[in-house]
Amino acid sequence: MGDTIFSKIIKREIPADIVYETDDILAFRDIRPQAPVHILIIPKIEIPKITDIDGNKHAQLLGKLFDAANMLAKEMKIDEDGFRLVLNCGNNGGQDVYHLHMHLLGGRQMKWPPG
Ligand code: DGP
């Protein structure tokens, strides 16, 4: 496993406010929240970024990430008002951590276009 900050969170080498965990997935609160609810949902296997996704190989895992997002949105009571899922990719996408992650953002009105 690589040495991104998220690998360290998976291995419990650094602390995080973990809200959900399965054999395949971990979800924890973002350290720099951009909304009242800001949770990062990550696969435990290392996929650095969107362009490393193989649709055939990772289809089930991606489904589980979306299932986790829906479950957490309900648990955080942001499912009815709505929320935003964000996956940043690469430099122009604003990706800082090269371990695939889905941002679940909610609890306020989102704007468009995004910054
Ligand atoms: P991105 O820019 O899409 O790569 O988002 C990375 C997010 O990760 C960013 O919103 C801040 C968050 N983050 C970075 N380091 C840590 C950490 O050590 N703990 C937690 N909980 N979140 C972190």
GROMACS .gro file of C-alpha atoms and ligand atoms in nm:
model
  138
    1MET     CA    1   0.000   0.000   0.000
    2GLY     CA    2   0.126   0.348  -0.083
    3ASP     CA    3   0.213   0.624   0.155
    4THR     CA    4  -0.049   0.891   0.096
    5ILE     CA    5  -0.210   1.045   0.400
    6PHE     CA    6  -0.521   0.836   0.328
    7SER     CA    7  -0.322   0.508   0.334
    8LYS     CA    8  -0.199   0.613   0.677
    9ILE     CA    9  -0.559   0.676   0.788
   10ILE     CA   10  -0.661   0.330   0.658
   11LYS     CA   11  -0.373   0.173   0.852
   12ARG     CA   12  -0.464   0.379   1.163
   13GLU     CA   13  -0.120   0.539   1.161
   14ILE     CA   14  -0.281   0.881   1.187
   15PRO     CA   15  -0.619   0.958   1.343
   16ALA     CA   16  -0.936   1.050   1.159
   17ASP     CA   17  -1.301   1.095   1.249
   18ILE     CA   18  -1.419   0.773   1.085
   19VAL     CA   19  -1.793   0.753   1.020
   20TYR     CA   20  -1.820   0.429   0.818
   21GLU     CA   21  -1.604   0.129   0.739
   22THR     CA   22  -1.637  -0.198   0.549
   23ASP     CA   23  -1.379  -0.443   0.415
   24ASP     CA   24  -1.352  -0.232   0.098
   25ILE     CA   25  -1.434   0.125   0.199
   26LEU     CA   26  -1.355   0.387   0.460
   27ALA     CA   27  -1.538   0.716   0.519
   28PHE     CA   28  -1.418   0.994   0.747
   29ARG     CA   29  -1.475   1.365   0.801
   30ASP     CA   30  -1.262   1.602   0.595
   31ILE     CA   31  -1.007   1.788   0.806
   32ARG     CA   32  -1.087   2.114   0.622
   33PRO     CA   33  -1.466   2.100   0.587
   34GLN     CA   34  -1.616   2.311   0.307
   35ALA     CA   35  -1.975   2.252   0.418
   36PRO     CA   36  -2.157   2.154   0.740
   37VAL     CA   37  -2.132   1.793   0.620
   38HIS     CA   38  -1.805   1.708   0.443
   39ILE     CA   39  -1.712   1.342   0.437
   40LEU     CA   40  -1.448   1.168   0.228
   41ILE     CA   41  -1.538   0.821   0.100
   42ILE     CA   42  -1.243   0.616  -0.018
   43PRO     CA   43  -1.170   0.265  -0.143
   44LYS     CA   44  -0.917   0.081   0.072
   45ILE     CA   45  -0.726  -0.038  -0.235
   46GLU     CA   46  -0.500   0.219  -0.386
   47ILE     CA   47  -0.638   0.383  -0.698
   48PRO     CA   48  -0.452   0.714  -0.728
   49LYS     CA   49  -0.701   0.902  -0.945
   50ILE     CA   50  -1.003   0.883  -1.174
   51THR     CA   51  -0.788   0.806  -1.479
   52ASP     CA   52  -0.661   0.491  -1.303
   53ILE     CA   53  -1.013   0.350  -1.279
   54ASP     CA   54  -1.079   0.041  -1.490
   55GLY     CA   55  -1.455   0.020  -1.540
   56ASN     CA   56  -1.462  -0.359  -1.562
   57LYS     CA   57  -1.225  -0.423  -1.277
   58HIS     CA   58  -1.361  -0.161  -1.039
   59ALA     CA   59  -1.733  -0.157  -1.122
   60GLN     CA   60  -1.842  -0.329  -0.801
   61LEU     CA   61  -1.617  -0.113  -0.586
   62LEU     CA   62  -1.748   0.206  -0.748
   63GLY     CA   63  -2.102   0.087  -0.681
   64LYS     CA   64  -2.010   0.043  -0.317
   65LEU     CA   65  -1.873   0.399  -0.300
   66PHE     CA   66  -2.205   0.532  -0.428
   67ASP     CA   67  -2.402   0.307  -0.191
   68ALA     CA   68  -2.192   0.441   0.097
   69ALA     CA   69  -2.254   0.801  -0.016
   70ASN     CA   70  -2.630   0.742  -0.026
   71MET     CA   71  -2.630   0.569   0.310
   72LEU     CA   72  -2.424   0.847   0.471
   73ALA     CA   73  -2.638   1.120   0.310
   74LYS     CA   74  -2.942   0.962   0.475
   75GLU     CA   75  -2.761   0.919   0.807
   76MET     CA   76  -2.647   1.285   0.800
   77LYS     CA   77  -3.001   1.391   0.699
   78ILE     CA   78  -2.891   1.572   0.384
   79ASP     CA   79  -3.060   1.334   0.140
   80GLU     CA   80  -3.388   1.524   0.114
   81ASP     CA   81  -3.245   1.876   0.071
   82GLY     CA   82  -2.974   1.743  -0.159
   83PHE     CA   83  -2.600   1.724  -0.160
   84ARG     CA   84  -2.300   1.719  -0.390
   85LEU     CA   85  -2.051   1.441  -0.470
   86VAL     CA   86  -1.714   1.561  -0.598
   87LEU     CA   87  -1.417   1.369  -0.734
   88ASN     CA   88  -1.123   1.590  -0.821
   89CYS     CA   89  -0.868   1.464  -1.075
   90GLY     CA   90  -0.517   1.593  -1.125
   91ASN     CA   91  -0.375   1.941  -1.103
   92ASN     CA   92  -0.647   2.134  -1.285
   93GLY     CA   93  -0.911   1.930  -1.104
   94GLY     CA   94  -0.771   2.048  -0.772
   95GLN     CA   95  -0.665   1.705  -0.649
   96ASP     CA   96  -0.429   1.721  -0.352
   97VAL     CA   97  -0.431   1.362  -0.228
   98TYR     CA   98  -0.354   1.092  -0.486
   99HIS     CA   99  -0.576   0.822  -0.341
  100LEU     CA  100  -0.918   0.816  -0.509
  101HIS     CA  101  -1.179   0.984  -0.290
  102MET     CA  102  -1.534   1.105  -0.319
  103HIS     CA  103  -1.627   1.424  -0.133
  104LEU     CA  104  -1.981   1.412   0.013
  105LEU     CA  105  -2.081   1.775   0.072
  106GLY     CA  106  -2.409   1.894   0.217
  107GLY     CA  107  -2.594   2.103   0.471
  108ARG     CA  108  -2.586   2.424   0.266
  109GLN     CA  109  -2.685   2.550  -0.079
  110MET     CA  110  -2.415   2.466  -0.333
  111LYS     CA  111  -2.323   2.708  -0.610
  112TRP     CA  112  -2.263   2.654  -0.980
  113PRO     CA  113  -2.023   2.694  -1.152
  114PRO     CA  114  -1.784   2.546  -0.897
  115GLY     CA  115  -1.468   2.740  -0.818
  116DGP     P1  116  -0.862   1.675  -0.295
  116DGP     O1  117  -0.827   1.820  -0.308
  116DGP     O2  118  -0.984   1.636  -0.377
  116DGP     O3  119  -0.745   1.585  -0.316
  116DGP     O4  120  -0.911   1.658  -0.144
  116DGP     C1  121  -0.830   1.616  -0.041
  116DGP     C2  122  -0.905   1.644   0.087
  116DGP     O5  123  -0.841   1.573   0.190
  116DGP     C3  124  -0.907   1.791   0.129
  116DGP     O6  125  -1.041   1.837   0.129
  116DGP     C4  126  -0.850   1.790   0.270
  116DGP     C5  127  -0.853   1.645   0.309
  116DGP     N1  128  -0.742   1.603   0.393
  116DGP     C6  129  -0.609   1.621   0.366
  116DGP     N2  130  -0.535   1.567   0.465
  116DGP     C7  131  -0.624   1.513   0.554
  116DGP     C8  132  -0.609   1.443   0.678
  116DGP     O7  133  -0.500   1.418   0.726
  116DGP     N3  134  -0.723   1.405   0.741
  116DGP     C9  135  -0.847   1.430   0.690
  116DGP     N4  136  -0.953   1.388   0.761
  116DGP     N5  137  -0.865   1.496   0.573
  116DGP    C10  138  -0.755   1.537   0.508
   0.00000   0.00000   0.00000
